[in-house]
Amino acid sequence: VGGHPVSAVPDTVRQLRAGMHRAGLDAVVATTPDNVTYVAGFTVPSHLSNRFRRTLCLLPLDGEPALVVVTVEETLARDSTRWVREIHAYNEFTDDPFAVLAQLVRERRLEDARIGIEMDHVAADDYDRLRRHLPAARFSHAGPAFLEARMHKTPAEVQAIRTLAGLAARAHGEAYRRLRPGMTERDLARLLIDACPGVDYCRPIVGAGERSAFANAAPTDRPIAPGDVIRVDLIAGQNGFHSDIARTAVLGRPTAEQTRIWGALTDAYRRVQDRLAPGARTRDLHMTYLATLSAAGLEASLKFLGHGLGLTIHEEPYVNEYTDRALEPGMVLCLEPVYLVPGRMGFHIEDEFLITDSGFTVLSDGTPNDRLIEIGREA
Amino acid sequence: VGGHPVSAVPDTVRQLRAGMHRAGLDAVVATTPDNVTYVAGFTVPSHLSNRFRRTLCLLPLDGEPALVVVTVEETLARDSTRWVREIHAYNEFTDDPFAVLAQLVRERRLEDARIGIEMDHVAADDYDRLRRHLPAARFSHAGPAFLEARMHKTPAEVQAIRTLAGLAARAHGEAYRRLRPGMTERDLARLLIDACPGVDYCRPIVGAGERSAFANAAPTDRPIAPGDVIRVDLIAGQNGFHSDIARTAVLGRPTAEQTRIWGALTDAYRRVQDRLAPGARTRDLHMTYLATLSAAGLEASLKFLGHGLGLTIHEEPYVNEYTDRALEPGMVLCLEPVYLVPGRMGFHIEDEFLITDSGFTVLSDGTPNDRLIEIGREA
């Protein structure tokens, strides 16, 4: 099985190892689907779909990585692997995957080393077992090293996000062109899914009228009626990467109030983009956003304007008032001005931005957003 | 916001409380999407999509439940709630949701009580913080109480699974009717998704030819060619519930070897169904399966023949050689004979069965499976 050439150490792992070195970690153990994918280069399917099965990836600072997977997916893992050559399968009913991991740690003579684990993810009873298997190991939190490395996207990662985000942005446009009065939120969700062929998953958040004010609500059978604000947040995934793009439309002609709110949101969006460049600080960007909205008499509905995106939909760096981080080339940000009027309507725009040496480029398609999307005005 | 009538204690919670009483638990704290949904009756969306956000549900043996959610989704949670009236929102950047939880525990005078938490899910650092917030509480594992309650499906749960499984089973048939030579695995996946309108998610596992031997593999651009075995495992979800239905087809006419393998698998499937009734023991069912396969010279490819299904795709009871559990009316099982020939082909059939007072009923549609599905023989 297999036949893929074993390739060199991936750029992602080089970045992670640099962070491990700075943090004084001799090894890390990834337990989340995103961090295992970051190290191994592929996702074990039931790591996403079955919370009772553990997938573990050991990465020493020096030396061979190893993957611990459930027997069911051993052949798939062997076929998928690029540079992780050592794969160990366990029986999910009789074996302790952390005992398998501990043996791998001992084989690498790391049983008394400093080992980073995902303290914000590893289950309390798994951690307890791991400590009993490796009583001399010094465990600390590997999360910051992973998040720091993942903030700096490699060219391959940028390309993966760009391809997906471009597809998802076009899907928005195509779905609105096919939307007709009388269709429901679910019908619109279906148009969006149809417009995203070939992706691993596509999850449209669709709210019309008063339901557009609910963050993250799944589409329902509510019909879309003239005058409705339609808020769509389209999350798509491919090979572990995500895109997250939001648009707002009106069925018919927007009211003066809707136009005023949209004008304020997009004005704030533009002012933030005017400052979006290496060295800009996330907190300053957020304050620019808040000040612009405030001048228009609006208050931001979310506690963040933006977030990093990659192997998780949200990751570092956040753009909010609590995070003071200088932007660097290679970071990918979602910026998403949101204004929700509970019980009435909600407005949302969101695109993916790559920070470049000189400023930024939009990884989604840069649909003009100076006006609310107007649907079926002739209808 | 809201307007839903506050209803009586749900059947699911009555069952869980009976188990809590037997286990001597004064309260449980749900942290997984499935167990929060089991108690609260709805799923907080980012509980599924954002692993950094915590959603917690406190259920005392006596007294009011409470839900702790991120501020973003507070209004949606208030609109979705049926019987959980107390909802507390936290700022994901500044607040510790476990501190909010600890306060709710103290308000109920449970600070020195026996509290069940999900030890196989709560993160090591969250558990550490929780113990510091509630130093006198006696924590133990709530997982068994949840799994035991969830094994006994309520009529509403059975109906939810029946509706979804029926839809997904019909989708298989519809997709194979539309499959044409030259289409790829991804094309077939798209036909399956198209045939499942209105579901929350639909994830087809599609493998053709040698790829049909990979468990859980995502569809690729591999064209489906004459003579290929096509293995499809269709996972769908709606309102927190799942269906999990597999079929195997051949493009063209099956070979004698394929027909022989399929005959042995379906023979084993029938013999297990002949014994499927209250009182039957899961281990005995598995041994019947193994013995029938063995008589045909085949060895089972998976370590289980079946599993419970509901708010997770896999749950208790498992049908395997390690679990000796008597079946009871109200249990829902997926039974899935699987035979994989690495590098060549894979065979799989899977349906959902409800154990009834007198035996069982098939919740998926009971597509005849005495022959491999033959596609496009005239082509």
Tab-separated table of N, CA and C in Angstrom, chain A residues 212-264:
chain	number	residue	atom	x	y	z
A	212	SER	N	-32.005	36.723	10.538
A	212	SER	CA	-30.658	37.159	10.158
A	212	SER	C	-29.903	37.743	11.352
A	213	ALA	N	-30.616	38.000	12.446
A	213	ALA	CA	-29.964	38.544	13.641
A	213	ALA	C	-29.370	37.455	14.538
A	214	PHE	N	-29.602	36.170	14.203
A	214	PHE	CA	-29.022	35.085	15.002
A	214	PHE	C	-27.656	34.701	14.463
A	215	ALA	N	-26.616	34.828	15.272
A	215	ALA	CA	-25.293	34.373	14.848
A	215	ALA	C	-25.318	32.853	14.696
A	216	ASN	N	-24.736	32.348	13.621
A	216	ASN	CA	-24.464	30.918	13.437
A	216	ASN	C	-25.685	30.021	13.335
A	217	ALA	N	-26.873	30.601	13.053
A	217	ALA	CA	-28.071	29.763	13.017
A	217	ALA	C	-28.123	28.962	11.723
A	218	ALA	N	-28.551	27.706	11.846
A	218	ALA	CA	-28.731	26.856	10.666
A	218	ALA	C	-29.969	27.322	9.904
A	219	PRO	N	-29.992	27.095	8.579
A	219	PRO	CA	-31.156	27.484	7.778
A	219	PRO	C	-32.407	26.691	8.172
A	220	THR	N	-33.555	27.332	8.035
A	220	THR	CA	-34.837	26.698	8.360
A	220	THR	C	-35.749	26.758	7.132
A	221	ASP	N	-36.992	26.349	7.327
A	221	ASP	CA	-37.969	26.395	6.235
A	221	ASP	C	-38.660	27.754	6.128
A	222	ARG	N	-38.128	28.753	6.816
A	222	ARG	CA	-38.726	30.085	6.714
A	222	ARG	C	-38.617	30.594	5.276
A	223	PRO	N	-39.740	30.981	4.651
A	223	PRO	CA	-39.670	31.543	3.299
A	223	PRO	C	-38.993	32.911	3.328
A	224	ILE	N	-38.283	33.217	2.260
A	224	ILE	CA	-37.637	34.521	2.127
A	224	ILE	C	-38.630	35.448	1.434
A	225	ALA	N	-38.975	36.541	2.109
A	225	ALA	CA	-40.049	37.416	1.634
A	225	ALA	C	-39.482	38.776	1.236
A	226	PRO	N	-40.198	39.501	0.388
A	226	PRO	CA	-39.735	40.832	-0.008
A	226	PRO	C	-39.462	41.701	1.224
A	227	GLY	N	-38.364	42.435	1.171
A	227	GLY	CA	-37.990	43.288	2.290
A	227	GLY	C	-37.076	42.612	3.286
A	228	ASP	N	-36.947	41.288	3.209
A	228	ASP	CA	-36.087	40.570	4.152
A	228	ASP	C	-34.619	40.899	3.925
A	229	VAL	N	-33.920	41.156	5.028
A	229	VAL	CA	-32.462	41.112	4.991
A	229	VAL	C	-32.055	39.640	5.047
A	230	ILE	N	-31.085	39.250	4.233
A	230	ILE	CA	-30.626	37.859	4.180
A	230	ILE	C	-29.138	37.861	4.525
A	231	ARG	N	-28.818	37.229	5.640
A	231	ARG	CA	-27.411	37.185	6.070
A	231	ARG	C	-26.898	35.764	5.842
A	232	VAL	N	-25.806	35.636	5.100
A	232	VAL	CA	-25.259	34.320	4.765
A	232	VAL	C	-23.784	34.271	5.148
A	233	ASP	N	-23.452	33.291	5.960
A	233	ASP	CA	-22.060	33.059	6.355
A	233	ASP	C	-21.733	31.646	5.876
A	234	LEU	N	-20.849	31.569	4.909
A	234	LEU	CA	-20.589	30.286	4.251
A	234	LEU	C	-19.241	29.746	4.710
A	235	ILE	N	-19.295	28.606	5.412
A	235	ILE	CA	-18.083	27.937	5.886
A	235	ILE	C	-17.850	26.740	4.979
A	236	ALA	N	-16.664	26.637	4.426
A	236	ALA	CA	-16.356	25.481	3.589
A	236	ALA	C	-15.009	24.909	4.005
A	237	GLY	N	-14.811	23.634	3.712
A	237	GLY	CA	-13.575	22.974	4.112
A	237	GLY	C	-13.042	22.069	3.020
A	238	GLN	N	-11.735	22.006	2.914
A	238	GLN	CA	-11.081	21.152	1.926
A	238	GLN	C	-9.695	20.783	2.431
A	239	ASN	N	-9.417	19.477	2.526
A	239	ASN	CA	-8.096	19.001	2.964
A	239	ASN	C	-7.664	19.618	4.287
A	240	GLY	N	-8.616	19.816	5.190
A	240	GLY	CA	-8.297	20.343	6.510
A	240	GLY	C	-8.358	21.852	6.604
A	241	PHE	N	-8.324	22.555	5.474
A	241	PHE	CA	-8.374	24.017	5.499
A	241	PHE	C	-9.799	24.527	5.348
A	242	HIS	N	-10.000	25.774	5.763
A	242	HIS	CA	-11.333	26.353	5.779
A	242	HIS	C	-11.384	27.657	5.015
A	243	SER	N	-12.589	28.016	4.619
A	243	SER	CA	-12.853	29.404	4.250
A	243	SER	C	-14.114	29.817	4.971
A	244	ASP	N	-14.274	31.100	5.143
A	244	ASP	CA	-15.320	31.656	6.000
A	244	ASP	C	-15.650	33.026	5.418
A	245	ILE	N	-16.729	33.083	4.642
A	245	ILE	CA	-17.051	34.284	3.870
A	245	ILE	C	-18.519	34.625	4.068
A	246	ALA	N	-18.787	35.876	4.432
A	246	ALA	CA	-20.168	36.290	4.693
A	246	ALA	C	-20.584	37.409	3.750
A	247	ARG	N	-21.859	37.402	3.400
A	247	ARG	CA	-22.452	38.442	2.572
A	247	ARG	C	-23.836	38.756	3.120
A	248	THR	N	-24.332	39.941	2.811
A	248	THR	CA	-25.685	40.333	3.214
A	248	THR	C	-26.426	40.845	1.990
A	249	ALA	N	-27.646	40.401	1.839
A	249	ALA	CA	-28.461	40.802	0.694
A	249	ALA	C	-29.828	41.254	1.193
A	250	VAL	N	-30.551	41.901	0.316
A	250	VAL	CA	-31.939	42.276	0.612
A	250	VAL	C	-32.786	41.792	-0.549
A	251	LEU	N	-33.920	41.201	-0.228
A	251	LEU	CA	-34.838	40.816	-1.297
A	251	LEU	C	-35.667	42.058	-1.636
A	252	GLY	N	-35.313	42.670	-2.750
A	252	GLY	CA	-35.977	43.921	-3.139
A	252	GLY	C	-35.042	45.089	-2.922
A	253	ARG	N	-35.601	46.229	-2.513
A	253	ARG	CA	-34.819	47.449	-2.388
A	253	ARG	C	-34.610	47.732	-0.901
A	254	PRO	N	-33.380	48.032	-0.500
A	254	PRO	CA	-33.155	48.275	0.931
A	254	PRO	C	-33.844	49.557	1.411
A	255	THR	N	-34.217	49.548	2.676
A	255	THR	CA	-34.779	50.749	3.293
A	255	THR	C	-33.643	51.730	3.590
A	256	ALA	N	-34.036	52.964	3.931
A	256	ALA	CA	-33.030	53.978	4.283
A	256	ALA	C	-32.225	53.521	5.496
A	257	GLU	N	-32.887	52.898	6.475
A	257	GLU	CA	-32.190	52.428	7.683
A	257	GLU	C	-31.167	51.352	7.319
A	258	GLN	N	-31.578	50.412	6.474
A	258	GLN	CA	-30.665	49.338	6.067
A	258	GLN	C	-29.464	49.912	5.309
A	259	THR	N	-29.728	50.863	4.439
A	259	THR	CA	-28.643	51.485	3.671
A	259	THR	C	-27.675	52.230	4.589
A	260	ARG	N	-28.237	52.896	5.599
A	260	ARG	CA	-27.406	53.653	6.537
A	260	ARG	C	-26.512	52.695	7.344
A	261	ILE	N	-27.098	51.612	7.852
A	261	ILE	CA	-26.306	50.648	8.633
A	261	ILE	C	-25.209	50.044	7.753
A	262	TRP	N	-25.570	49.649	6.544
A	262	TRP	CA	-24.585	49.034	5.657
A	262	TRP	C	-23.461	50.008	5.335
A	263	GLY	N	-23.825	51.261	5.123
A	263	GLY	CA	-22.815	52.281	4.843
A	263	GLY	C	-21.823	52.411	5.994
A	264	ALA	N	-22.324	52.387	7.210
A	264	ALA	CA	-21.443	52.510	8.372
A	264	ALA	C	-20.534	51.289	8.503
